[in-house]
Coordinates of C-alpha atoms in Angstrom, one line a residue:
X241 CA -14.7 -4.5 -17.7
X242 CA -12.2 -7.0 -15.7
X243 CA -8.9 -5.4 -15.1
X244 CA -6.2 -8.4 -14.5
X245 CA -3.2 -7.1 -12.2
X246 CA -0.4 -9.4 -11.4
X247 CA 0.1 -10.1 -7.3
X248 CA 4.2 -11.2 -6.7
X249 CA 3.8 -13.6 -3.3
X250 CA 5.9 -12.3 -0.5
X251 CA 7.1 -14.3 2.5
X252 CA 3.8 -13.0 4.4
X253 CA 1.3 -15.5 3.7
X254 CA -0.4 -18.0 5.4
X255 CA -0.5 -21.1 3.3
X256 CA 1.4 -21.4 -0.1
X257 CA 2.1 -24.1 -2.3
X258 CA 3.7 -24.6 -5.5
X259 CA 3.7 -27.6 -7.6
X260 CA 6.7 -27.4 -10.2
X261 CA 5.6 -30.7 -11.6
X262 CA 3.4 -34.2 -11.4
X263 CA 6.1 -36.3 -10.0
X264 CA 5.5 -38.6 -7.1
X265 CA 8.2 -38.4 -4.4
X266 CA 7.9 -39.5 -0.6
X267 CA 8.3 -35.9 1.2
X268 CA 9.7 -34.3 4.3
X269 CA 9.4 -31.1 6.1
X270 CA 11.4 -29.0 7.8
X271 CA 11.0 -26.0 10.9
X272 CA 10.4 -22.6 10.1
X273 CA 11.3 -20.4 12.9
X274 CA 10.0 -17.3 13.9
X275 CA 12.3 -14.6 14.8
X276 CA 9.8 -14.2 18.1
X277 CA 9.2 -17.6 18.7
X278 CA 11.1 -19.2 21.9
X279 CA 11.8 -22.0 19.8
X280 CA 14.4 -19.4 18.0
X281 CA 18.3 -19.4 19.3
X282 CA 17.5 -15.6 19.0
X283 CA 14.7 -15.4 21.2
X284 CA 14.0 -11.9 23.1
X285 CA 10.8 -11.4 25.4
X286 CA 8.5 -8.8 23.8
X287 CA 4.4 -7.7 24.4
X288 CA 2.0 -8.7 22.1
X289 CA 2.1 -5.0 21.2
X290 CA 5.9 -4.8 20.3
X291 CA 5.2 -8.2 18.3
X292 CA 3.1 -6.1 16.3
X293 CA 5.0 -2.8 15.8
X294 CA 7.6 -5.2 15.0
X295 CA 6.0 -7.2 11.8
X296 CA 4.1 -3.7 10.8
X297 CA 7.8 -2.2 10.5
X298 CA 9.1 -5.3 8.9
X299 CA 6.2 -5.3 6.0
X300 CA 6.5 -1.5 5.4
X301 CA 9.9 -1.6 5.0
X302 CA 9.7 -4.9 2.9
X303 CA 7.1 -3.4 0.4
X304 CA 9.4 -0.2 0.0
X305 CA 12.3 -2.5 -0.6
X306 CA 9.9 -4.3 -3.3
X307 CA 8.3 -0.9 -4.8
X308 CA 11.9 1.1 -5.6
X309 CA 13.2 -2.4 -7.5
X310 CA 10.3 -2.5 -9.5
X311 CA 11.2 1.3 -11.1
X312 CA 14.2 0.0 -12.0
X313 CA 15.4 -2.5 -15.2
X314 CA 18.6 -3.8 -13.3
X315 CA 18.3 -7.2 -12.1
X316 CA 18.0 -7.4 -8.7
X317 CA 16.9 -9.8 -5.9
X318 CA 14.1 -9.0 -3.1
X319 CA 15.1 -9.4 0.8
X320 CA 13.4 -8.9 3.7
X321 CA 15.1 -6.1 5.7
X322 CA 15.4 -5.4 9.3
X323 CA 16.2 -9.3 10.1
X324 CA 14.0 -11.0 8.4
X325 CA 10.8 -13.0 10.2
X326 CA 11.1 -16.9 9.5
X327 CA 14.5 -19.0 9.9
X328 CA 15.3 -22.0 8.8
X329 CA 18.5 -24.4 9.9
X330 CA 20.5 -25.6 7.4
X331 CA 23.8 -27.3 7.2
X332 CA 27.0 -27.3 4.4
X333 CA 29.9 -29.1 4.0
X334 CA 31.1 -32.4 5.5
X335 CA 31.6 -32.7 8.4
X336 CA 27.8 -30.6 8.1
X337 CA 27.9 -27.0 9.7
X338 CA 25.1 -25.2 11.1
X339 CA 23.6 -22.2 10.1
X340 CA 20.1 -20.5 10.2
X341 CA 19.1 -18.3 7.1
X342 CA 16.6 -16.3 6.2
X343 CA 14.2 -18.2 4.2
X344 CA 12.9 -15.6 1.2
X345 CA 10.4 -17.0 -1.7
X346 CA 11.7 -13.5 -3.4
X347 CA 15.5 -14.9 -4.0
X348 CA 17.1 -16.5 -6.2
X349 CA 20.0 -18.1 -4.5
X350 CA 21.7 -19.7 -1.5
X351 CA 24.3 -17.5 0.0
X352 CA 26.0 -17.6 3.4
X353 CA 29.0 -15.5 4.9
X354 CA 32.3 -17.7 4.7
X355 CA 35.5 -17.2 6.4
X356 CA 38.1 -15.8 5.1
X357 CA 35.7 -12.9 5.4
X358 CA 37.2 -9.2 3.5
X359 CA 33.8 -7.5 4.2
X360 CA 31.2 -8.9 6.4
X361 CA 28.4 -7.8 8.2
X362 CA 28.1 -8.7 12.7
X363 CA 27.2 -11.9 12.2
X364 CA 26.3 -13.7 16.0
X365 CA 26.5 -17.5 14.8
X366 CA 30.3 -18.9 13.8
X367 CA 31.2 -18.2 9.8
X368 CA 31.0 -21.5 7.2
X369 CA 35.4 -22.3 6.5
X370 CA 35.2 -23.5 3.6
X371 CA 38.9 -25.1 3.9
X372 CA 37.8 -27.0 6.7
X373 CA 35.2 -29.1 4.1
X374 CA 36.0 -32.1 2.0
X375 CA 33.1 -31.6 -0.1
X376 CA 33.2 -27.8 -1.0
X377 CA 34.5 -26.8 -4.7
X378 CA 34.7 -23.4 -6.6
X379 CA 32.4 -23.6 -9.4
X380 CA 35.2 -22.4 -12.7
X381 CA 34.3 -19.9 -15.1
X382 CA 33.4 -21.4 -18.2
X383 CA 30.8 -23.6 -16.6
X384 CA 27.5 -23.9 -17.9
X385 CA 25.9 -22.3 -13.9
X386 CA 28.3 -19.4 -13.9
X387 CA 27.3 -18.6 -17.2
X388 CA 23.8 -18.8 -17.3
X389 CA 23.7 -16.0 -14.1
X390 CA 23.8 -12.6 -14.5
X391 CA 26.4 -10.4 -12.6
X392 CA 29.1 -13.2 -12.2
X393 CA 32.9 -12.4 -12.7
X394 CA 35.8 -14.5 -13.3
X395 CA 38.6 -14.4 -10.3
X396 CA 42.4 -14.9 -11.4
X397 CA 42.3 -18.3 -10.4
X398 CA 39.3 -18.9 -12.6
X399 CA 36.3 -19.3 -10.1
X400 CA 33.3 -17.6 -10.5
X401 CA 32.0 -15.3 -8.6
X402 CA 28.7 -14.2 -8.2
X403 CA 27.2 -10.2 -7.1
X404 CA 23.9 -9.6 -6.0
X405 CA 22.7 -6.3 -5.9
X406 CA 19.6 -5.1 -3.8
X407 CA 17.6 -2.0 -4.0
X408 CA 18.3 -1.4 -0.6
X409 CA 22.2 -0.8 -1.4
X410 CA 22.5 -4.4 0.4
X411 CA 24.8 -6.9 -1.3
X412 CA 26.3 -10.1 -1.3
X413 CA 29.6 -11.2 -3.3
X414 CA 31.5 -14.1 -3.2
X415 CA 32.2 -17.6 -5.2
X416 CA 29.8 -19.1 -6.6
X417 CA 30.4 -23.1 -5.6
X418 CA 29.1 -26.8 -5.0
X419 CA 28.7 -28.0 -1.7
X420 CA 26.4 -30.9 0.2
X421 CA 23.5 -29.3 1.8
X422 CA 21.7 -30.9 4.4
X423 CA 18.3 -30.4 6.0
X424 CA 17.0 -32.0 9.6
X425 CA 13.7 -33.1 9.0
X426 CA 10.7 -32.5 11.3
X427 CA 10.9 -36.8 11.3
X428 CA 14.4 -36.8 13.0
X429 CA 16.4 -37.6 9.5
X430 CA 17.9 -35.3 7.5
X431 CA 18.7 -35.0 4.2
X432 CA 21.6 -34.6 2.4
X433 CA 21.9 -32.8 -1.4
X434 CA 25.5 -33.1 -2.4
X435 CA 26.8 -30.6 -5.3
X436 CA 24.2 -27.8 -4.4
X437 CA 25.1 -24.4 -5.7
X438 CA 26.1 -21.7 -3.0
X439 CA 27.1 -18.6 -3.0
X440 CA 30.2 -18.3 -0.3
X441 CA 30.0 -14.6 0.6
X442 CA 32.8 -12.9 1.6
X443 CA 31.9 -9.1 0.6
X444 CA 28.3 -8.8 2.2
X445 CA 26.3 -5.4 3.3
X446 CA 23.0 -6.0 4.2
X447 CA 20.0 -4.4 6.2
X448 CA 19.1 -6.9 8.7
X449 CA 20.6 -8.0 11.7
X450 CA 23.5 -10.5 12.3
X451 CA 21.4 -13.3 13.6
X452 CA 21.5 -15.0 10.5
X453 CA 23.9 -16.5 8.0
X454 CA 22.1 -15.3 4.9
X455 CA 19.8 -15.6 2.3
X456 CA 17.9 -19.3 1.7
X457 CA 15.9 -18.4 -1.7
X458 CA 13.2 -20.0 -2.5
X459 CA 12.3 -18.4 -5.6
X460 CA 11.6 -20.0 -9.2
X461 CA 15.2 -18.8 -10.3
X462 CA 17.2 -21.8 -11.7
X463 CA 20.2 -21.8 -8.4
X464 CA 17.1 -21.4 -6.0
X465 CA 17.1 -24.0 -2.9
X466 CA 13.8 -25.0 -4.4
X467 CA 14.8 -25.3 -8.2
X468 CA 17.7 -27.3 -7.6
X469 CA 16.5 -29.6 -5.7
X470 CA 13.6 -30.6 -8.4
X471 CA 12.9 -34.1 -8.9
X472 CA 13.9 -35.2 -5.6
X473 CA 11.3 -33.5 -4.1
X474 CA 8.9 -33.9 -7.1
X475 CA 9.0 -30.0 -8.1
X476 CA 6.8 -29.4 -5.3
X477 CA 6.9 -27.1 -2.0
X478 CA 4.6 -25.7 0.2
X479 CA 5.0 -23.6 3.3
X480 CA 2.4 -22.7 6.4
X481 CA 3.2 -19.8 8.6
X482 CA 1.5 -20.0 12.4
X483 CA 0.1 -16.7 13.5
X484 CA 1.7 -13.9 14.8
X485 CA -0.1 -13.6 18.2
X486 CA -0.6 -17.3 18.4
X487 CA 1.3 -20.1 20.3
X488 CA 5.1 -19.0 20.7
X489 CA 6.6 -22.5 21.0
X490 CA 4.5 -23.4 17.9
X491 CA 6.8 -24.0 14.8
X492 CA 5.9 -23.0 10.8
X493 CA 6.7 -25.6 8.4
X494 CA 8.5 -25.7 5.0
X495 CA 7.2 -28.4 3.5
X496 CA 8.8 -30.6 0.3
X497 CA 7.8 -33.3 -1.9
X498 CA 4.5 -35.4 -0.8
X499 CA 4.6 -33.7 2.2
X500 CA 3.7 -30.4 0.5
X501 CA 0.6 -31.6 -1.1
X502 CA -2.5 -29.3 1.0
X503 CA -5.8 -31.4 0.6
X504 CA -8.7 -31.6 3.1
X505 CA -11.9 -29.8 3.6
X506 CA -12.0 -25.9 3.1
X507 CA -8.2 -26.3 1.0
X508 CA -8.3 -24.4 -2.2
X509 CA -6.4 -23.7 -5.1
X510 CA -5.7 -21.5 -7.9
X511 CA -3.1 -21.5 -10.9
X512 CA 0.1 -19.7 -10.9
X513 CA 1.4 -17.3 -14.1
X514 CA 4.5 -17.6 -15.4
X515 CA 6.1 -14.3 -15.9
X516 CA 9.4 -12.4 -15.9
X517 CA 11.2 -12.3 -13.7
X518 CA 10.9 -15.8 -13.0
X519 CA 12.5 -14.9 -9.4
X520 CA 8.8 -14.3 -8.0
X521 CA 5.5 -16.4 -7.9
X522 CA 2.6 -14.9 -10.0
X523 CA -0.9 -15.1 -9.9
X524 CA -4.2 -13.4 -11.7
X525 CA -6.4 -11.3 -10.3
X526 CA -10.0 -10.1 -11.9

């Protein structure tokens, strides 16, 4: 008899792609960035063998961040603890400001740290000021975004504010807003995506390091980097992840629009399930 069993893709394979729909759109890609790699701002010499001890620590404690949320019914969002593996660069605001974030196919949302900061983890790279933007805006209450999350709260000023929850006691809190997002393309042009939803965190605890910003999710949620952009990159995004031991001044890719499409000899394929939560990508396995 076939037993089916439902595999949630983590941040650890090698190829993935996900078509959200059949639109056509011309594509771009953009650098992801190992934490090991000497292309990262964060680079520290290590043996193959560290390299190793390193990602074997990373996974464990990944799947037993994964495991203790799944015994649970309260909503909550997957991270990848002790630092995270991949960055990606990534600006807000106008004029645009820098930051590298974790890039997580297990989240839901865009959040960053943002000065004035009342709780915030070490974070290495300068904080996003708001005030200093002419594009940034607090996203009010009875808006249609703030109230189709879970966990948001209304501040006395009317701005909602968003709390994310995760099993490992991490958390991000903050207001949930609209800002222009902008990507550099591996083609030298970036992109711009004004009125993309943010979360500004100014009450963060997390597990990994300080050489990141935040979280960049990539999930199928509906505030997700991927989801929001939609038909501008054709509902389609693929990713490909170089190997651990390989070449360290090679760069992964996060791939959008055409530019996501995998064809060739020896690509395959397989359907995704949809399923609750619709944070995670599904598939079927007999």
């Amino acid at each position: 008899m076939n037993t089916n069993s439902f595999l949630i893709l983590l941040l650890f394979s090698l190829c993935f792609i996900v078509f959200h729909s059949h639109a056509q759109n011309n594509g771009f890609s953009v650098d992801l960035i190992h934490r090991d790699s000497l292309k990262s701002p964060f680079y520290q010499p290590a043996t193959k063998y560290q390299l190793v001890v390193n990602a074997v620590r990373q996974s464990i404690s990944c799947i037993n961040h994964f495991y203790k949320d799944s015994l649970t019914d309260t909503p909550k969002s997957s991270v990848i603890p002790d630092g995270g593996s991949y960055l990606m660069t990534y600006s807000v605001g106008t004029p645009p400001f820098k930051l590298f974030g974790i890039a997580d196919t297990g989240s839901d949302i865009i959040w960053l740290q943002c000065k004035p900061c009342e709780e915030c983890f070490n974070q290495t790279t300068p904080k996003f000021e708001p005030s200093k933007s002419s594009s940034y805006k607090n996203i009010p209450c009875n808006s249609n975004t703030c109230q189709s999350l879970r966990d948001t709260s209304c501040t006395e000023q009317d701005s909602c504010q968003y709390n994310i929850q995760y099993g490992d006691r991490s958390h991000s809190q903050g207001d949930l807003s609209l800002e222009t997002l902008t990507l550099d393309s591996t083609t030298g042009h970036s992109v711009s995506f004004p009125k993309t939803v943010i979360g500004c965190g100014t009450q963060n605890t997390v597990s990994f390091d300080g050489r990141s910003s935040g979280i960049v999710g990539l999930g199928g949620g509906s505030v997700s980097l991927t989801t929001q952009l939609g038909s501008k990159i054709g509902g389609k995004f693929s990713y490909c992840l170089v190997p651990l031991l390989g070449d360290s001044s090679a760069t992964s890719k996060l791939n959008f629009g055409d530019a996501a499409v995998v064809s060739g000899n020896g690509s395959v394929s397989t359907p995704l399930v949809s399923k609750d939560p619709k944070t995670f990508y599904y598939l079927t396995l007999e």
